[in-house]
Coordinates of C-alpha atoms and ligand atoms in Angstrom, one line a residue:
X161 CA 91.8 79.7 87.0
X162 CA 93.9 80.4 90.2
X163 CA 92.6 83.1 92.4
X164 CA 95.1 84.4 95.0
X165 CA 95.2 87.5 97.1
X166 CA 98.1 89.9 96.5
X167 CA 100.1 91.1 99.5
X168 CA 102.5 94.1 99.8
X169 CA 105.8 92.5 100.8
X170 CA 108.3 95.2 100.3
X171 CA 108.5 99.0 99.9
X172 CA 110.9 101.7 98.7
X173 CA 110.9 105.4 98.1
X174 CA 112.9 108.2 96.6
X175 CA 112.8 111.8 97.6
X176 CA 114.9 114.5 95.9
X177 CA 117.2 116.3 98.3
X178 CA 116.3 119.8 97.4
X179 CA 113.7 121.4 99.7
X180 CA 111.3 124.1 98.4
X181 CA 109.9 125.8 101.5
X182 CA 107.0 128.1 101.9
X183 CA 109.6 130.8 102.6
X184 CA 111.2 130.1 99.2
X185 CA 107.8 130.4 97.5
X186 CA 107.2 133.7 99.2
X187 CA 110.1 135.1 97.1
X188 CA 108.6 133.7 93.9
X189 CA 104.8 134.5 94.1
X190 CA 102.5 136.7 96.2
X191 CA 101.9 134.3 99.0
X192 CA 102.8 133.6 102.6
X193 CA 103.9 130.7 104.8
X194 CA 100.8 131.4 106.9
X195 CA 98.4 131.3 104.0
X196 CA 99.9 128.1 102.5
X197 CA 100.0 126.3 105.9
X198 CA 96.5 127.4 107.0
X199 CA 94.9 126.5 103.6
X200 CA 96.8 123.3 102.7
X201 CA 98.8 122.1 105.7
X202 CA 102.0 122.2 103.7
X203 CA 105.3 123.7 105.0
X204 CA 107.7 122.4 102.4
X205 CA 108.0 120.0 99.5
X206 CA 110.9 118.3 97.7
X207 CA 111.9 119.3 94.1
X208 CA 114.2 117.7 91.7
X209 CA 117.0 119.4 89.9
X210 CA 115.7 120.6 86.5
X211 CA 116.0 117.9 83.9
X212 CA 115.6 114.9 86.2
X213 CA 113.1 112.4 84.7
X214 CA 110.4 110.6 86.7
X215 CA 112.0 107.3 85.8
X216 CA 115.0 108.2 87.8
X217 CA 112.9 108.6 91.0
X218 CA 110.8 105.5 90.1
X219 CA 113.9 103.3 89.6
X220 CA 115.5 104.4 92.8
X221 CA 112.3 103.7 94.8
X222 CA 112.0 100.3 93.1
X223 CA 115.6 99.4 93.8
X224 CA 115.1 100.0 97.5
X225 CA 112.0 97.7 97.4
X226 CA 114.1 95.0 95.8
X227 CA 117.0 95.4 98.2
X228 CA 114.7 95.3 101.3
X229 CA 113.1 92.1 100.0
X230 CA 116.6 90.6 99.1
X231 CA 115.7 89.8 95.5
X232 CA 117.2 90.8 92.2
X233 CA 115.9 92.6 89.1
X234 CA 115.5 89.3 87.3
X235 CA 112.9 88.1 89.9
X236 CA 110.4 90.7 88.7
X237 CA 107.6 89.7 86.3
X238 CA 105.8 93.0 85.7
X239 CA 106.4 96.7 86.3
X240 CA 103.5 99.2 86.5
X241 CA 104.2 102.9 86.9
X242 CA 101.4 105.2 87.9
X243 CA 102.4 108.7 86.6
X244 CA 101.2 111.8 84.8
X245 CA 104.7 113.1 84.3
X246 CA 106.5 110.5 82.3
X247 CA 110.0 111.3 81.1
X248 CA 108.5 111.5 77.6
X249 CA 105.4 110.5 75.7
X250 CA 107.0 107.2 74.8
X251 CA 108.7 105.0 75.6
X252 CA 106.9 104.4 78.8
X253 CA 108.4 105.1 82.2
X254 CA 108.1 101.4 82.9
X255 CA 110.5 100.7 80.0
X256 CA 113.0 103.2 81.3
X257 CA 112.8 101.7 84.8
X258 CA 113.3 98.2 83.4
X259 CA 116.4 99.4 81.6
X260 CA 117.8 101.2 84.7
X261 CA 117.1 98.2 87.0
X262 CA 118.3 95.7 84.4
X263 CA 115.3 93.3 84.7
X264 CA 115.7 90.7 82.0
X265 CA 112.3 89.0 81.8
X266 CA 109.8 91.6 82.7
X267 CA 107.0 93.5 80.9
X268 CA 105.3 96.6 82.0
X269 CA 103.4 99.8 81.2
X270 CA 102.5 103.2 82.6
X271 CA 99.0 103.9 84.1
X272 CA 97.6 107.4 83.8
X273 CA 95.2 108.2 86.5
X274 CA 96.8 111.3 88.1
X275 CA 96.5 111.2 91.9
X276 CA 94.8 107.8 91.7
X277 CA 97.8 106.4 89.7
X278 CA 99.2 104.3 92.5
X279 CA 95.9 103.1 93.9
X280 CA 94.7 102.0 90.4
X281 CA 98.1 100.4 89.7
X282 CA 97.9 98.5 92.9
X283 CA 94.5 97.0 91.9
X284 CA 95.7 96.2 88.4
X285 CA 98.9 94.5 89.7
X286 CA 96.9 92.5 92.2
X287 CA 94.9 91.0 89.3
X288 CA 98.0 89.5 87.8
X289 CA 98.8 87.9 91.1
X290 CA 95.2 86.8 91.6
X291 CA 95.0 85.1 88.2
X292 CA 98.3 83.2 88.8
X293 CA 99.9 84.9 85.8
X294 CA 102.7 86.5 87.9
X295 CA 104.3 86.1 91.3
X296 CA 106.2 89.4 91.6
X297 CA 104.8 92.7 90.5
X298 CA 106.5 96.1 91.1
X299 CA 103.9 98.8 91.5
X300 CA 105.3 102.3 91.5
X301 CA 103.8 105.8 92.0
X302 CA 106.1 108.5 90.8
X303 CA 105.7 112.1 89.6
X304 CA 107.9 115.1 89.0
X305 CA 105.2 117.7 89.3
X306 CA 107.7 120.5 89.3
X307 CA 108.1 119.8 85.5
X308 CA 104.5 120.8 84.8
X309 CA 103.7 123.4 87.5
X310 CA 103.8 127.1 86.6
X311 CA 105.8 128.8 89.4
X312 CA 104.0 132.0 88.6
X313 CA 100.6 130.6 89.5
X314 CA 100.3 130.8 93.3
X315 CA 97.1 128.8 93.4
X316 CA 98.8 125.6 92.1
X317 CA 102.6 125.9 92.6
X318 CA 102.3 125.9 96.4
X319 CA 100.6 122.5 96.5
X320 CA 102.8 120.2 94.5
X321 CA 106.1 118.4 95.1
X322 CA 108.2 115.6 93.6
X323 CA 108.7 112.0 94.8
X324 CA 108.3 108.3 94.2
X325 CA 107.3 105.2 96.1
X326 CA 107.3 101.6 95.1
X327 CA 105.8 98.4 96.5
X328 CA 106.3 94.8 95.7
X329 CA 103.2 92.6 95.3
X330 CA 103.5 88.8 95.9
X331 CA 100.9 86.0 96.5
X332 CA 99.5 86.5 100.0
X333 CA 99.9 84.0 102.9
X334 CA 97.0 83.5 105.3
X335 CA 94.4 86.3 105.3
X336 CA 96.8 89.1 104.4
X337 CA 96.6 91.1 101.2
X338 CA 94.1 93.0 99.0
X339 CA 90.5 92.4 100.2
X340 CA 88.8 94.6 97.7
X341 CA 88.7 97.9 95.8
X342 CA 86.2 100.5 94.6
X343 CA 87.2 102.7 91.7
X344 CA 85.3 105.2 89.6
X345 CA 86.1 107.7 86.9
X346 CA 83.9 110.7 86.1
X347 CA 85.1 112.6 83.1
X348 CA 83.1 115.7 83.6
X349 CA 85.8 116.6 86.1
X350 CA 88.3 117.0 83.3
X351 CA 87.6 120.7 83.1
X352 CA 88.6 121.3 86.7
X353 CA 92.1 119.8 86.7
X354 CA 94.1 119.3 83.5
X355 CA 97.2 119.9 81.4
X356 CA 95.9 120.6 77.9
X357 CA 99.2 121.1 76.0
X358 CA 101.5 118.6 74.4
X359 CA 99.0 115.9 73.5
X360 CA 97.2 115.1 70.2
X361 CA 94.6 117.9 70.7
X362 CA 97.2 120.6 71.3
X363 CA 100.5 119.4 70.0
X364 CA 103.5 121.6 71.2
X365 CA 103.7 124.8 69.3
X366 CA 104.7 128.4 69.9
X367 CA 101.2 129.2 70.8
X368 CA 100.7 126.3 73.3
X369 CA 103.9 127.6 75.1
X370 CA 102.7 131.2 74.9
X371 CA 99.3 130.2 76.3
X372 CA 101.0 128.2 79.1
X373 CA 99.1 125.0 78.1
X374 CA 102.0 122.7 79.3
X375 CA 101.2 123.4 82.9
X376 CA 98.6 122.2 85.5
X377 CA 95.4 124.2 85.3
X378 CA 93.1 123.8 88.3
X379 CA 89.9 125.1 89.8
X380 CA 90.9 124.3 93.3
X381 CA 87.5 124.8 94.9
X382 CA 85.8 122.4 92.6
X383 CA 88.5 119.8 93.1
X384 CA 88.4 120.3 96.9
X385 CA 84.6 119.8 97.1
X386 CA 84.7 116.7 94.9
X387 CA 87.6 115.2 96.8
X388 CA 85.8 115.5 100.2
X389 CA 82.6 114.0 98.9
X390 CA 84.1 111.3 96.8
X391 CA 86.6 110.1 99.3
X392 CA 83.8 109.6 101.8
X393 CA 81.6 107.8 99.2
X394 CA 84.2 105.4 98.0
X395 CA 85.6 104.5 101.4
X396 CA 82.3 103.9 103.1
X397 CA 80.8 101.9 100.2
X398 CA 84.0 99.8 100.0
X399 CA 83.9 99.1 103.8
X400 CA 80.2 98.3 103.7
X401 CA 80.6 95.9 100.7
X402 CA 83.1 93.8 102.7
X403 CA 81.2 93.9 106.0
X404 CA 83.4 96.4 107.8
X405 CA 82.8 99.7 109.5
X406 CA 85.2 102.6 109.9
X407 CA 85.9 101.3 113.4
X408 CA 87.6 98.3 111.9
X409 CA 90.1 100.4 110.1
X410 CA 93.6 100.5 111.7
X411 CA 95.0 103.1 109.4
X412 CA 93.7 105.4 106.7
X413 CA 96.4 106.1 104.1
X414 CA 94.8 108.7 101.9
X415 CA 96.0 110.9 99.1
X416 CA 97.9 113.9 100.5
X417 CA 96.3 116.8 98.6
X418 CA 95.3 119.2 101.3
X419 CA 95.2 118.6 105.0
X420 CA 91.7 120.0 105.2
X421 CA 90.5 117.2 102.8
X422 CA 92.2 114.6 105.1
X423 CA 90.7 116.1 108.2
X424 CA 87.2 116.4 106.6
X425 CA 87.4 112.7 105.6
X426 CA 88.6 111.6 109.0
X427 CA 85.8 113.6 110.6
X428 CA 83.1 112.2 108.3
X429 CA 84.3 108.6 108.9
X430 CA 84.7 109.2 112.6
X431 CA 88.3 108.2 112.6
X432 CA 90.6 109.6 115.3
X433 CA 93.8 111.5 114.5
X434 CA 96.1 108.5 115.3
X435 CA 94.5 106.5 112.5
X436 CA 95.4 109.0 109.8
X437 CA 98.7 109.1 108.1
X438 CA 99.8 112.7 107.2
X439 CA 103.1 113.7 105.7
X440 CA 101.7 116.5 103.5
X441 CA 103.5 119.1 105.7
X442 CA 106.9 117.8 104.6
X443 CA 106.2 116.6 101.1
X444 CA 103.1 118.4 99.7
X445 CA 101.1 116.7 96.9
X446 CA 103.4 114.3 94.9
X447 CA 100.4 113.0 92.9
X448 CA 100.9 109.3 92.3
X449 CA 103.7 109.3 94.9
X450 CA 101.7 110.3 97.9
X451 CA 100.2 106.9 98.9
X452 CA 103.3 104.7 98.8
X453 CA 105.3 107.5 100.4
X454 CA 102.7 107.7 103.2
X455 CA 102.7 103.9 103.6
X456 CA 106.5 104.0 103.7
X457 CA 106.3 106.5 106.6
X458 CA 103.7 104.4 108.4
X459 CA 106.0 101.3 108.1
X460 CA 109.1 103.3 109.3
X461 CA 107.2 104.8 112.2
X462 CA 106.1 101.4 113.4
X463 CA 102.4 102.2 112.9
X464 CA 101.5 98.9 111.3
X465 CA 101.1 95.5 112.9
X466 CA 100.4 92.2 111.3
X467 CA 96.6 91.8 110.8
X468 CA 95.9 95.6 110.6
X469 CA 93.3 96.7 108.2
X470 CA 94.6 99.5 105.9
X471 CA 92.2 101.7 103.9
X472 CA 93.9 103.4 100.9
X473 CA 92.0 106.2 99.2
X474 CA 92.6 108.8 96.6
X475 CA 90.9 111.3 94.3
X476 CA 92.5 113.1 91.3
X477 CA 92.3 114.6 87.9
X478 CA 89.9 113.0 85.6
X479 CA 88.0 112.9 87.9
X480 CA 89.4 109.7 89.2
X481 CA 88.5 108.2 92.5
X482 CA 89.6 105.0 94.2
X483 CA 89.9 103.1 97.5
X484 CA 91.2 99.7 98.4
X485 CA 91.3 97.6 101.5
X486 CA 94.4 95.6 102.5
X487 CA 95.0 93.3 105.4
X488 CA 98.7 94.0 106.4
X489 CA 100.9 90.9 106.6
X490 CA 104.2 92.7 107.3
X491 CA 107.2 93.1 104.9
X492 CA 109.2 90.1 103.9
X493 CA 112.9 89.9 103.9
X494 CA 115.2 87.5 102.1
X495 CA 114.9 85.1 105.0
X496 CA 111.1 85.1 105.0
Ligands
COA78 C1 94.0 125.2 95.9 C2 93.5 125.4 97.3 C3 94.6 125.2 98.3 C4 93.0 126.8 97.3 O1 92.4 127.1 98.6 P1 91.0 127.7 98.7 O2 90.7 127.9 100.2 O3 90.0 126.9 97.9 O4 91.2 129.1 98.1 P2 90.5 129.8 96.9 O5 90.9 129.1 95.6 O6 89.0 129.9 97.2 O7 91.1 131.2 96.9 C5 90.9 132.1 98.0 C6 91.7 133.3 97.8 O8 93.1 133.0 98.1 C7 93.9 133.4 97.0 N1 95.0 132.5 96.9 C8 95.1 131.4 96.1 N2 96.4 130.8 96.3 C9 97.0 131.6 97.1 C10 98.3 131.6 97.7 N3 99.2 130.6 97.4 N4 98.7 132.5 98.6 C11 97.8 133.5 98.9 N5 96.6 133.6 98.4 C12 96.2 132.7 97.5 C13 93.0 133.4 95.8 O9 93.5 134.3 94.8 C14 91.7 133.9 96.4 O10 91.8 135.3 96.5 P3 90.5 136.2 96.3 O11 89.5 135.8 97.3 O12 91.0 137.6 96.4 O13 90.0 135.8 94.9 C15 92.3 124.4 97.6 O14 91.2 124.8 96.8 C16 92.6 123.0 97.3 O15 93.5 122.4 98.0 N6 91.9 122.4 96.4 C17 92.2 121.0 96.1 C18 93.4 121.0 95.1 C19 93.9 119.6 94.9 O16 93.8 118.7 95.7 N7 94.6 119.4 93.8 C20 95.3 118.2 93.5 C21 94.5 117.2 92.9 S1 94.2 115.9 93.9

């Protein structure tokens, strides 16, 4: 058995052009820019044109990752898409992405873990690199939350946005790559954040539509409390397991659900502002998209140097919780 670390060697993203600002939301529900910004840190989010499938965003993000790396669709072995807003129940978003990209020898699947969709997909993809089974794995986090948000429910519609990010995993060189992960699911949390309609328990019917079961239902306070506690627990136990302290972390790239959750986490870990990536004010919560989109910003803003220790962390519906530690080795281009 071959055991190799997986490194992130390329990245791409896709953001819809249409901006939904807090001012726009003021005309739709009883809310204010001040309330939204003070309670969540969000000023605006991106929204697709109605009828745009998640696979479209996912494929565009993946294509950028391939282009930056200077490789083609046929060089990919596996596609994993973290999403809770697939284009349809089946085929999987991964199949639709394969078809759009034109990958000829790939397999793949979707991974459902809500806001942990990308972090879990990253760990799963890394196992295929570690085992020696594959050399190039596309890991995508993509969601079109606007397709399942009720724009009459002010407590949820202000939070979410649409977007996708993709990374390429390849065998690591030197000490770069995935060091470890710590993931946990706790199903009791299912009652606090869920979309009950459209599955086998409540197949689509006139009554599921009338009862609004095809939208996100959330007890925000419960989710908030769990997110603050669990993010601290998973990140500290992961750091400890690998002999690190928060001081060793170069950058925390955490799920962008609420700026107050990010600030509380930074505070508890004792991390200064410059070690936290925040783009929630521009993009809101894009569910599986937030972490690769935040990583993309960190790369573009020149906030990562070779050898830096990145701490990824997320909490989401399920409940799902996850964290992973990566040693950054830099992106690779066709020449590298
Ligand atoms: C949703 C969230 C922003 C709400 O903020 P909060 O401070 O917990 O607010 P509460 O739910 O306690 O509501 C406080 C009041 O604001 C009101 N309110 C809710 N949304 C509002 C809005 N958009 N505009 C104005 N008022 C609003 C509530 O009706 C409530 O009014 P009341 O006191 O008269 O009943 C916050 O709980 C949160 O971010 N939770 C985590 C959600 C999350 O991360 N979800 C994604 C999964 S990772």
